[in-house]
Every structure is written in structure tokens, then in C-alpha cells.
PDB file of C-alpha atoms in Angstrom:
ATOM      1  CA  MET A   4      16.371-209.953 -56.468  1.00  0.00           C
ATOM      2  CA  GLU A   5      14.954-211.553 -53.390  1.00  0.00           C
ATOM      3  CA  HIS A   6      15.746-215.051 -52.153  1.00  0.00           C
ATOM      4  CA  ASP A   7      12.665-216.471 -53.894  1.00  0.00           C
ATOM      5  CA  LYS A   8      12.923-215.625 -57.566  1.00  0.00           C
ATOM      6  CA  LYS A   9      10.126-214.914 -60.038  1.00  0.00           C
ATOM      7  CA  ILE A  10      10.798-217.179 -63.014  1.00  0.00           C
ATOM      8  CA  ALA A  11       9.018-217.078 -66.376  1.00  0.00           C
ATOM      9  CA  LEU A  12       8.908-220.331 -68.349  1.00  0.00           C
ATOM     10  CA  VAL A  13       8.057-220.075 -72.035  1.00  0.00           C
ATOM     11  CA  ALA A  14       8.359-222.655 -74.822  1.00  0.00           C
ATOM     12  CA  HIS A  15       7.464-222.820 -78.465  1.00  0.00           C
ATOM     13  CA  ASP A  16       5.418-225.828 -79.559  1.00  0.00           C
ATOM     14  CA  ASN A  17       8.409-227.878 -80.747  1.00  0.00           C
ATOM     15  CA  LYS A  18      10.207-227.171 -77.441  1.00  0.00           C
ATOM     16  CA  LYS A  19       7.379-227.732 -74.943  1.00  0.00           C
ATOM     17  CA  ARG A  20       8.397-231.355 -74.299  1.00  0.00           C
ATOM     18  CA  ASP A  21      12.006-230.233 -73.622  1.00  0.00           C
ATOM     19  CA  LEU A  22      10.830-227.576 -71.178  1.00  0.00           C
ATOM     20  CA  LEU A  23       8.492-230.026 -69.416  1.00  0.00           C
ATOM     21  CA  GLU A  24      11.305-232.581 -69.016  1.00  0.00           C
ATOM     22  CA  TRP A  25      13.624-229.862 -67.715  1.00  0.00           C
ATOM     23  CA  ALA A  26      10.969-228.583 -65.285  1.00  0.00           C
ATOM     24  CA  LYS A  27      10.240-232.103 -63.989  1.00  0.00           C
ATOM     25  CA  PHE A  28      13.943-232.676 -63.386  1.00  0.00           C
ATOM     26  CA  ASN A  29      14.161-229.330 -61.539  1.00  0.00           C
ATOM     27  CA  ARG A  30      10.749-229.496 -59.850  1.00  0.00           C
ATOM     28  CA  ASP A  31      12.103-229.267 -56.297  1.00  0.00           C
ATOM     29  CA  LEU A  32      14.208-226.221 -57.175  1.00  0.00           C
ATOM     30  CA  LEU A  33      11.306-224.528 -58.976  1.00  0.00           C
ATOM     31  CA  ALA A  34       8.997-225.183 -55.999  1.00  0.00           C
ATOM     32  CA  HIS A  35      10.955-222.608 -53.975  1.00  0.00           C
ATOM     33  CA  HIS A  36      10.251-219.852 -56.479  1.00  0.00           C
ATOM     34  CA  GLU A  37       7.271-218.105 -58.047  1.00  0.00           C
ATOM     35  CA  VAL A  38       6.721-219.488 -61.543  1.00  0.00           C
ATOM     36  CA  TYR A  39       4.978-217.784 -64.457  1.00  0.00           C
ATOM     37  CA  ALA A  40       4.216-219.388 -67.809  1.00  0.00           C
ATOM     38  CA  THR A  41       2.346-218.646 -70.998  1.00  0.00           C
ATOM     39  CA  GLY A  42      -0.750-220.460 -72.246  1.00  0.00           C
ATOM     40  CA  THR A  43      -0.646-224.198 -72.722  1.00  0.00           C
ATOM     41  CA  THR A  44       2.836-224.394 -71.227  1.00  0.00           C
ATOM     42  CA  GLY A  45       1.502-223.103 -67.909  1.00  0.00           C
ATOM     43  CA  GLU A  46      -1.454-225.455 -67.944  1.00  0.00           C
ATOM     44  CA  VAL A  47       0.715-228.523 -68.590  1.00  0.00           C
ATOM     45  CA  LEU A  48       3.397-227.485 -66.079  1.00  0.00           C
ATOM     46  CA  GLU A  49       0.827-226.938 -63.339  1.00  0.00           C
ATOM     47  CA  ARG A  50      -0.754-230.339 -63.955  1.00  0.00           C
ATOM     48  CA  GLU A  51       2.512-232.282 -64.341  1.00  0.00           C
ATOM     49  CA  LEU A  52       4.522-230.613 -61.582  1.00  0.00           C
ATOM     50  CA  GLY A  53       1.732-230.135 -59.066  1.00  0.00           C
ATOM     51  CA  LEU A  54       2.928-226.563 -58.493  1.00  0.00           C
ATOM     52  CA  LYS A  55       1.048-223.276 -58.593  1.00  0.00           C
ATOM     53  CA  ILE A  56       1.878-221.643 -61.924  1.00  0.00           C
ATOM     54  CA  ASN A  57       0.858-218.060 -62.644  1.00  0.00           C
ATOM     55  CA  ARG A  58      -0.643-218.590 -66.075  1.00  0.00           C
ATOM     56  CA  LEU A  59      -0.731-215.873 -68.706  1.00  0.00           C
ATOM     57  CA  GLN A  60      -2.071-215.782 -72.249  1.00  0.00           C
ATOM     58  CA  SER A  61      -0.625-217.953 -74.985  1.00  0.00           C
ATOM     59  CA  GLY A  62       2.441-216.323 -76.582  1.00  0.00           C
ATOM     60  CA  PRO A  63       0.787-215.418 -79.907  1.00  0.00           C
ATOM     61  CA  LEU A  64      -2.251-214.048 -78.029  1.00  0.00           C
ATOM     62  CA  GLY A  65      -0.191-211.604 -75.984  1.00  0.00           C
ATOM     63  CA  GLY A  66       1.491-213.818 -73.374  1.00  0.00           C
ATOM     64  CA  ASP A  67       4.987-212.926 -74.571  1.00  0.00           C
ATOM     65  CA  GLN A  68       4.085-209.263 -74.223  1.00  0.00           C
ATOM     66  CA  GLN A  69       2.581-209.853 -70.770  1.00  0.00           C
ATOM     67  CA  ILE A  70       5.863-211.372 -69.620  1.00  0.00           C
ATOM     68  CA  GLY A  71       7.783-208.499 -71.229  1.00  0.00           C
ATOM     69  CA  ALA A  72       5.635-206.018 -69.296  1.00  0.00           C
ATOM     70  CA  LYS A  73       6.304-207.920 -66.066  1.00  0.00           C
ATOM     71  CA  ILE A  74      10.037-207.723 -66.776  1.00  0.00           C
ATOM     72  CA  VAL A  75       9.768-203.936 -67.210  1.00  0.00           C
ATOM     73  CA  ASP A  76       7.781-203.700 -63.949  1.00  0.00           C
ATOM     74  CA  ASN A  77      10.408-205.808 -62.098  1.00  0.00           C
ATOM     75  CA  GLU A  78       7.913-208.647 -61.593  1.00  0.00           C
ATOM     76  CA  ILE A  79      10.040-211.262 -63.407  1.00  0.00           C
ATOM     77  CA  ASP A  80      13.634-212.026 -62.364  1.00  0.00           C
ATOM     78  CA  PHE A  81      14.508-214.785 -64.836  1.00  0.00           C
ATOM     79  CA  LEU A  82      13.374-215.794 -68.299  1.00  0.00           C
ATOM     80  CA  ILE A  83      13.681-219.400 -69.373  1.00  0.00           C
ATOM     81  CA  PHE A  84      12.534-219.415 -72.975  1.00  0.00           C
ATOM     82  CA  PHE A  85      12.977-222.575 -75.019  1.00  0.00           C
ATOM     83  CA  TRP A  86      12.372-221.169 -78.476  1.00  0.00           C
ATOM     84  CA  ASP A  87      12.719-223.028 -81.728  1.00  0.00           C
ATOM     85  CA  PRO A  88      15.382-221.446 -83.951  1.00  0.00           C
ATOM     86  CA  LEU A  89      14.453-223.700 -86.890  1.00  0.00           C
ATOM     87  CA  GLU A  90      10.749-222.862 -87.102  1.00  0.00           C
ATOM     88  CA  PRO A  91       9.496-219.540 -88.461  1.00  0.00           C
ATOM     89  CA  MET A  92       7.020-217.996 -86.047  1.00  0.00           C
ATOM     90  CA  PRO A  93       4.139-215.774 -87.130  1.00  0.00           C
ATOM     91  CA  HIS A  94       4.549-213.856 -83.864  1.00  0.00           C
ATOM     92  CA  ASP A  95       8.332-213.509 -84.280  1.00  0.00           C
ATOM     93  CA  PRO A  96       8.245-209.742 -83.533  1.00  0.00           C
ATOM     94  CA  ASP A  97       6.694-210.567 -80.128  1.00  0.00           C
ATOM     95  CA  VAL A  98       9.452-213.079 -79.434  1.00  0.00           C
ATOM     96  CA  LYS A  99      12.124-210.551 -80.367  1.00  0.00           C
ATOM     97  CA  ALA A 100      10.450-207.909 -78.183  1.00  0.00           C
ATOM     98  CA  LEU A 101      10.389-210.284 -75.193  1.00  0.00           C
ATOM     99  CA  LEU A 102      14.062-211.154 -75.559  1.00  0.00           C
ATOM    100  CA  ARG A 103      14.841-207.468 -76.027  1.00  0.00           C
ATOM    101  CA  MET A 104      13.102-206.536 -72.747  1.00  0.00           C
ATOM    102  CA  ALA A 105      15.101-209.183 -70.900  1.00  0.00           C
ATOM    103  CA  VAL A 106      18.335-207.671 -72.228  1.00  0.00           C
ATOM    104  CA  VAL A 107      17.241-204.040 -71.710  1.00  0.00           C
ATOM    105  CA  TRP A 108      16.387-204.724 -68.054  1.00  0.00           C
ATOM    106  CA  ASN A 109      19.378-207.024 -67.456  1.00  0.00           C
ATOM    107  CA  ILE A 110      17.635-210.189 -66.337  1.00  0.00           C
ATOM    108  CA  PRO A 111      19.158-213.635 -66.894  1.00  0.00           C
ATOM    109  CA  ILE A 112      17.874-215.494 -69.967  1.00  0.00           C
ATOM    110  CA  ALA A 113      18.170-219.179 -70.769  1.00  0.00           C
ATOM    111  CA  CYS A 114      17.189-220.196 -74.278  1.00  0.00           C
ATOM    112  CA  ASN A 115      18.119-223.864 -74.101  1.00  0.00           C
ATOM    113  CA  ARG A 116      18.421-226.668 -71.592  1.00  0.00           C
ATOM    114  CA  ALA A 117      22.162-226.260 -70.999  1.00  0.00           C
ATOM    115  CA  SER A 118      21.894-222.573 -70.101  1.00  0.00           C
ATOM    116  CA  ALA A 119      18.779-223.260 -67.994  1.00  0.00           C
ATOM    117  CA  ASP A 120      20.707-225.969 -66.100  1.00  0.00           C
ATOM    118  CA  PHE A 121      23.566-223.588 -65.376  1.00  0.00           C
ATOM    119  CA  MET A 122      21.191-220.850 -64.286  1.00  0.00           C
ATOM    120  CA  ILE A 123      18.956-222.920 -61.989  1.00  0.00           C
ATOM    121  CA  SER A 124      21.961-224.595 -60.335  1.00  0.00           C
ATOM    122  CA  SER A 125      23.872-221.353 -59.750  1.00  0.00           C
ATOM    123  CA  PRO A 126      24.673-220.547 -56.113  1.00  0.00           C
ATOM    124  CA  LEU A 127      23.086-217.137 -56.807  1.00  0.00           C
ATOM    125  CA  MET A 128      19.673-218.840 -56.992  1.00  0.00           C
ATOM    126  CA  ASP A 129      19.627-219.496 -53.240  1.00  0.00           C
ATOM    127  CA  GLY A 130      20.149-215.979 -51.999  1.00  0.00           C
ATOM    128  CA  GLU A 131      19.472-212.367 -52.648  1.00  0.00           C
ATOM    129  CA  TYR A 132      21.144-210.853 -55.680  1.00  0.00           C
ATOM    130  CA  ASP A 133      21.736-207.186 -56.359  1.00  0.00           C
ATOM    131  CA  ARG A 134      21.050-207.018 -60.090  1.00  0.00           C
ATOM    132  CA  LEU A 135      22.381-203.944 -61.830  1.00  0.00           C
ATOM    133  CA  VAL A 136      19.366-202.216 -63.330  1.00  0.00           C
ATOM    134  CA  PRO A 137      20.379-199.844 -66.101  1.00  0.00           C
ATOM    135  CA  GLU A 138      19.618-196.168 -65.595  1.00  0.00           C
ATOM    136  CA  TYR A 139      17.728-194.796 -68.545  1.00  0.00           C
ATOM    137  CA  ALA A 140      17.282-191.179 -67.360  1.00  0.00           C
ATOM    138  CA  GLU A 141      19.458-189.838 -70.171  1.00  0.00           C
ATOM    139  CA  TYR A 142      17.496-191.803 -72.753  1.00  0.00           C
ATOM    140  CA  ARG A 143      14.171-190.634 -71.323  1.00  0.00           C
ATOM    141  CA  ALA A 144      15.322-186.998 -71.317  1.00  0.00           C
ATOM    142  CA  ARG A 145      16.688-186.981 -74.862  1.00  0.00           C
ATOM    143  CA  GLN A 146      15.499-184.229 -77.169  1.00  0.00           C
ATOM    144  CA  ILE A 147      13.347-185.237 -80.123  1.00  0.00           C
ATOM    145  CA  ASP A 148      13.181-183.225 -83.316  1.00  0.00           C
ATOM    146  CA  TRP A 149       9.429-183.018 -83.882  1.00  0.00           C
ATOM    147  CA  GLY A 150       9.800-181.001 -87.069  1.00  0.00           C
ATOM    148  CA  GLU A 151       8.427-177.615 -88.006  1.00  0.00           C
ATOM    149  CA  HIS A 152       4.775-178.410 -87.317  1.00  0.00           C
ATOM    150  CA  THR A 153       5.024-178.219 -83.535  1.00  0.00           C
ATOM    151  CA  SER A 154       4.230-175.195 -81.386  1.00  0.00           C
ATOM    152  CA  GLN A 155       7.120-172.823 -80.852  1.00  0.00           C
ATOM    153  CA  GLY A 156       8.329-172.325 -77.326  1.00  0.00           C
ATOM    154  CA  THR A 157       7.164-175.741 -76.160  1.00  0.00           C
ATOM    155  CA  GLU A 158       9.879-178.146 -75.101  1.00  0.00           C
ATOM    156  CA  HIS A 159       9.609-181.613 -76.504  1.00  0.00           C
ATOM    157  CA  THR A 160      11.361-184.563 -74.982  1.00  0.00           C
ATOM    158  CA  ALA A 161      10.880-188.261 -75.537  1.00  0.00           C
ATOM    159  CA  GLU A 162       8.360-188.332 -72.706  1.00  0.00           C
ATOM    160  CA  SER A 163       6.337-185.308 -73.738  1.00  0.00           C
ATOM    161  CA  GLY A 164       3.643-185.208 -76.330  1.00  0.00           C
ATOM    162  CA  ALA A 165       2.674-182.387 -78.651  1.00  0.00           C
ATOM    163  CA  SER A 166       1.383-180.392 -75.665  1.00  0.00           C
ATOM    164  CA  GLY A 167       4.711-180.705 -73.853  1.00  0.00           C
ATOM    165  CA  GLN A 168       3.116-182.674 -70.989  1.00  0.00           C
ATOM    166  CA  SER A 169       4.319-186.068 -69.874  1.00  0.00           C
ATOM    167  CA  GLU A 170       2.289-188.938 -71.214  1.00  0.00           C
TER     168      GLU A 170
END
């Protein structure tokens, strides 16, 4: 991770006020980094903080997945996600997928104000950090049993389709 971090800020409706208060308190620290946010959260943060926020879609409209894709592409270094554990979410699978990508790609995650405070105030925030990125070559090269209906003599791995070519 470079000196200036790429931070994603996400909040469910019942947690947006908490995230806004946290972001206002940490405005000067956030100003030194590139900030991404989903939907309404991004709009409100940009207006209230006076900072440039890279705004994505609302979470239920694909914003959570956009952030997940940015994590996979190494375009997000941190995820601060104030989610509401007491409210059922219709897009709960998207939320789980986003949190899963953060864990798979070993980026720091804060899901409440206390963990966000510890993360933003860490001495590691002010310098470069050599994050250990898991190596998934073995997973990508694993053999898949495609059953009896595939062509004989064609190798099939997780990254090859029925034709044996990479997708």
C-alpha cells in the first residue's frame, strides 16, 4: 500500500449518521487519502466534508459489488463498513460477498466506530505498508471434475471452459 491509502466508506441506512459523525471527526485524516463511497453515503460525505469522494452506485444497486471488484483489482486498500447487524437486508448476499472479498484479499476492515478509530489512527496509515497478498495459483490451477459429458483428452482446470481454453 502506498502512503496515500484508497479507503472505501460504506454504511447501511441505520448507520449512515454514525459514519458521517466518524468521518467529520476524522476529516483531516481522510483528506490525505483517496475516498470511495457508495450511493447516498458518498453524496452526503462529499457535501458535509467538502472532500472529493469517488461515488459509486448505491449498495443494493451494485455499489457493494463495485467496491468488491475494486478490492480484487487492488484499487481499495481499506474497507470501513458500518453495517447494521440488527436489520435484515434484502441485499445481504451482496454484503457478505463484499466482506468476503476484503478477507480473501487481506485488506483491513472496520465494521464499527471503535475498529475504524483504531485503524485510522494506526501509525501504519502514514506510510507505505507491504500487505501480504495471498497467492491463489494453486486454487486457480485445481482440477475440476466436469463429469462424463466433456470431451476426452481435453484438460479442464478451474480457469478453462468446456473447450479447455482460459476464459
